[in-house]
Amino acid sequence: MKRDWGAWLYRAGIRAVKTAAQTAVALLPAAASITEVDWKVVAGTAALAAVASLLTSLAGLPELEEGEMHD
């Protein structure tokens, strides 16, 4: 079974960016004001979420149609 790695990387990358953005947004309400946000923590947590998303995508991406996964 061959995988179209270009299509996979594109879609997994989009998913990882969305996951990172959602994680960052979820952390913002924890601060009382925008000046109190610990941006290093937000960025680090979002980056970790993106890596976790990429690793999870190795198991499969529903965004890829069956024909795109095989030659």
GROMACS .gro file of N, CA and C in nm:
model
  213
    1MET      N    1   0.085  -0.117   0.000
    1MET     CA    2   0.000   0.000   0.000
    1MET      C    3   0.090   0.124   0.000
    2LYS      N    4   0.078   0.202  -0.104
    2LYS     CA    5   0.156   0.324  -0.113
    2LYS      C    6   0.069   0.443  -0.076
    3ARG      N    7   0.132   0.543  -0.020
    3ARG     CA    8   0.062   0.663   0.022
    3ARG      C    9   0.114   0.779  -0.061
    4ASP      N   10   0.026   0.867  -0.102
    4ASP     CA   11   0.065   0.990  -0.170
    4ASP      C   12   0.112   1.086  -0.061
    5TRP      N   13   0.243   1.088  -0.037
    5TRP     CA   14   0.297   1.164   0.075
    5TRP      C   15   0.279   1.315   0.058
    6GLY      N   16   0.276   1.363  -0.066
    6GLY     CA   17   0.253   1.506  -0.088
    6GLY      C   18   0.114   1.546  -0.042
    7ALA      N   19   0.013   1.468  -0.082
    7ALA     CA   20  -0.125   1.496  -0.041
    7ALA      C   21  -0.140   1.479   0.111
    8TRP      N   22  -0.074   1.375   0.163
    8TRP     CA   23  -0.083   1.352   0.308
    8TRP      C   24  -0.021   1.468   0.384
    9LEU      N   25   0.098   1.510   0.344
    9LEU     CA   26   0.166   1.618   0.414
    9LEU      C   27   0.088   1.748   0.408
   10TYR      N   28   0.029   1.777   0.294
   10TYR     CA   29  -0.051   1.898   0.279
   10TYR      C   30  -0.170   1.896   0.374
   11ARG      N   31  -0.245   1.787   0.372
   11ARG     CA   32  -0.367   1.779   0.456
   11ARG      C   33  -0.334   1.763   0.604
   12ALA      N   34  -0.231   1.687   0.635
   12ALA     CA   35  -0.190   1.673   0.775
   12ALA      C   36  -0.137   1.806   0.827
   13GLY      N   37  -0.069   1.882   0.743
   13GLY     CA   38  -0.020   2.014   0.782
   13GLY      C   39  -0.133   2.111   0.811
   14ILE      N   40  -0.234   2.109   0.726
   14ILE     CA   41  -0.352   2.194   0.750
   14ILE      C   42  -0.418   2.156   0.882
   15ARG      N   43  -0.433   2.026   0.905
   15ARG     CA   44  -0.495   1.979   1.029
   15ARG      C   45  -0.411   2.021   1.150
   16ALA      N   46  -0.279   2.011   1.140
   16ALA     CA   47  -0.191   2.049   1.250
   16ALA      C   48  -0.198   2.198   1.280
   17VAL      N   49  -0.204   2.280   1.177
   17VAL     CA   50  -0.215   2.426   1.197
   17VAL      C   51  -0.348   2.460   1.264
   18LYS      N   52  -0.456   2.397   1.218
   18LYS     CA   53  -0.587   2.421   1.281
   18LYS      C   54  -0.586   2.378   1.427
   19THR      N   55  -0.526   2.263   1.455
   19THR     CA   56  -0.518   2.214   1.593
   19THR      C   57  -0.438   2.309   1.680
   20ALA      N   58  -0.326   2.360   1.628
   20ALA     CA   59  -0.244   2.455   1.703
   20ALA      C   60  -0.322   2.583   1.731
   21ALA      N   61  -0.394   2.632   1.632
   21ALA     CA   62  -0.472   2.754   1.650
   21ALA      C   63  -0.583   2.734   1.754
   22GLN      N   64  -0.651   2.622   1.747
   22GLN     CA   65  -0.757   2.594   1.843
   22GLN      C   66  -0.702   2.583   1.984
   23THR      N   67  -0.585   2.523   1.997
   23THR     CA   68  -0.522   2.509   2.129
   23THR      C   69  -0.483   2.646   2.183
   24ALA      N   70  -0.425   2.730   2.099
   24ALA     CA   71  -0.385   2.864   2.141
   24ALA      C   72  -0.507   2.945   2.186
   25VAL      N   73  -0.613   2.939   2.110
   25VAL     CA   74  -0.735   3.012   2.145
   25VAL      C   75  -0.792   2.963   2.278
   26ALA      N   76  -0.783   2.833   2.301
   26ALA     CA   77  -0.837   2.776   2.425
   26ALA      C   78  -0.759   2.824   2.547
   27LEU      N   79  -0.631   2.858   2.531
   27LEU     CA   80  -0.550   2.901   2.644
   27LEU      C   81  -0.570   3.049   2.678
   28LEU      N   82  -0.616   3.129   2.585
   28LEU     CA   83  -0.627   3.273   2.608
   28LEU      C   84  -0.721   3.313   2.721
   29PRO      N   85  -0.837   3.251   2.737
   29PRO     CA   86  -0.927   3.293   2.846
   29PRO      C   87  -0.871   3.269   2.986
   30ALA      N   88  -0.761   3.197   2.997
   30ALA     CA   89  -0.702   3.170   3.129
   30ALA      C   90  -0.641   3.296   3.190
   31ALA      N   91  -0.611   3.396   3.108
   31ALA     CA   92  -0.553   3.521   3.158
   31ALA      C   93  -0.664   3.625   3.175
   32ALA      N   94  -0.645   3.713   3.273
   32ALA     CA   95  -0.745   3.816   3.299
   32ALA      C   96  -0.743   3.924   3.191
   33SER      N   97  -0.626   3.952   3.134
   33SER     CA   98  -0.617   4.051   3.027
   33SER      C   99  -0.510   4.008   2.927
   34ILE      N  100  -0.510   4.070   2.810
   34ILE     CA  101  -0.417   4.033   2.704
   34ILE      C  102  -0.272   4.054   2.746
   35THR      N  103  -0.247   4.148   2.835
   35THR     CA  104  -0.110   4.174   2.879
   35THR      C  105  -0.060   4.067   2.976
   36GLU      N  106  -0.152   3.990   3.032
   36GLU     CA  107  -0.114   3.886   3.127
   36GLU      C  108  -0.097   3.748   3.063
   37VAL      N  109  -0.117   3.739   2.933
   37VAL     CA  110  -0.104   3.611   2.864
   37VAL      C  111   0.044   3.573   2.859
   38ASP      N  112   0.074   3.452   2.898
   38ASP     CA  113   0.211   3.400   2.888
   38ASP      C  114   0.227   3.341   2.748
   39TRP      N  115   0.275   3.424   2.655
   39TRP     CA  116   0.281   3.386   2.515
   39TRP      C  117   0.376   3.270   2.489
   40LYS      N  118   0.478   3.254   2.571
   40LYS     CA  119   0.568   3.140   2.554
   40LYS      C  120   0.495   3.009   2.583
   41VAL      N  121   0.413   3.010   2.685
   41VAL     CA  122   0.335   2.891   2.718
   41VAL      C  123   0.234   2.862   2.608
   42VAL      N  124   0.167   2.966   2.560
   42VAL     CA  125   0.068   2.949   2.453
   42VAL      C  126   0.136   2.891   2.328
   43ALA      N  127   0.249   2.949   2.288
   43ALA     CA  128   0.319   2.903   2.168
   43ALA      C  129   0.371   2.760   2.185
   44GLY      N  130   0.428   2.730   2.301
   44GLY     CA  131   0.480   2.597   2.326
   44GLY      C  132   0.371   2.491   2.328
   45THR      N  133   0.261   2.522   2.391
   45THR     CA  134   0.149   2.428   2.397
   45THR      C  135   0.088   2.407   2.259
   46ALA      N  136   0.075   2.515   2.182
   46ALA     CA  137   0.021   2.504   2.046
   46ALA      C  138   0.114   2.422   1.958
   47ALA      N  139   0.245   2.441   1.972
   47ALA     CA  140   0.341   2.363   1.893
   47ALA      C  141   0.334   2.215   1.930
   48LEU      N  142   0.321   2.186   2.058
   48LEU     CA  143   0.307   2.047   2.101
   48LEU      C  144   0.180   1.984   2.045
   49ALA      N  145   0.071   2.061   2.042
   49ALA     CA  146  -0.054   2.011   1.985
   49ALA      C  147  -0.039   1.983   1.836
   50ALA      N  148   0.037   2.068   1.766
   50ALA     CA  149   0.059   2.046   1.623
   50ALA      C  150   0.138   1.918   1.598
   51VAL      N  151   0.240   1.894   1.680
   51VAL     CA  152   0.319   1.771   1.666
   51VAL      C  153   0.231   1.649   1.696
   52ALA      N  154   0.150   1.658   1.800
   52ALA     CA  155   0.061   1.547   1.833
   52ALA      C  156  -0.038   1.521   1.719
   53SER      N  157  -0.085   1.627   1.656
   53SER     CA  158  -0.177   1.613   1.543
   53SER      C  159  -0.109   1.542   1.426
   54LEU      N  160   0.015   1.580   1.395
   54LEU     CA  161   0.088   1.513   1.287
   54LEU      C  162   0.108   1.365   1.316
   55LEU      N  163   0.144   1.334   1.439
   55LEU     CA  164   0.164   1.194   1.476
   55LEU      C  165   0.034   1.116   1.468
   56THR      N  166  -0.075   1.177   1.510
   56THR     CA  167  -0.206   1.112   1.503
   56THR      C  168  -0.246   1.089   1.357
   57SER      N  169  -0.208   1.183   1.270
   57SER     CA  170  -0.243   1.172   1.129
   57SER      C  171  -0.173   1.056   1.061
   58LEU      N  172  -0.065   1.006   1.120
   58LEU     CA  173   0.001   0.889   1.062
   58LEU      C  174  -0.091   0.767   1.057
   59ALA      N  175  -0.186   0.762   1.149
   59ALA     CA  176  -0.281   0.651   1.152
   59ALA      C  177  -0.381   0.661   1.039
   60GLY      N  178  -0.400   0.779   0.984
   60GLY     CA  179  -0.493   0.797   0.873
   60GLY      C  180  -0.559   0.932   0.879
   61LEU      N  181  -0.593   0.980   0.761
   61LEU     CA  182  -0.660   1.109   0.749
   61LEU      C  183  -0.793   1.090   0.678
   62PRO      N  184  -0.903   1.120   0.742
   62PRO     CA  185  -1.032   1.108   0.673
   62PRO      C  186  -1.044   1.209   0.558
   63GLU      N  187  -0.960   1.312   0.559
   63GLU     CA  188  -0.964   1.412   0.452
   63GLU      C  189  -0.915   1.357   0.319
   64LEU      N  190  -0.836   1.250   0.323
   64LEU     CA  191  -0.786   1.188   0.201
   64LEU      C  192  -0.888   1.086   0.150
   65GLU      N  193  -0.921   1.099   0.025
   65GLU     CA  194  -1.010   1.001  -0.034
   65GLU      C  195  -0.932   0.873  -0.059
   66GLU      N  196  -1.000   0.764  -0.071
   66GLU     CA  197  -0.936   0.634  -0.088
   66GLU      C  198  -0.842   0.635  -0.208
   67GLY      N  199  -0.879   0.698  -0.317
   67GLY     CA  200  -0.797   0.700  -0.437
   67GLY      C  201  -0.668   0.779  -0.420
   68GLU      N  202  -0.665   0.872  -0.326
   68GLU     CA  203  -0.546   0.953  -0.303
   68GLU      C  204  -0.443   0.881  -0.216
   69MET      N  205  -0.483   0.776  -0.149
   69MET     CA  206  -0.392   0.707  -0.059
   69MET      C  207  -0.312   0.598  -0.129
   70HIS      N  208  -0.358   0.552  -0.242
   70HIS     CA  209  -0.293   0.441  -0.312
   70HIS      C  210  -0.257   0.483  -0.452
   71ASP      N  211  -0.155   0.416  -0.507
   71ASP     CA  212  -0.119   0.438  -0.648
   71ASP      C  213  -0.206   0.354  -0.737
   0.00000   0.00000   0.00000
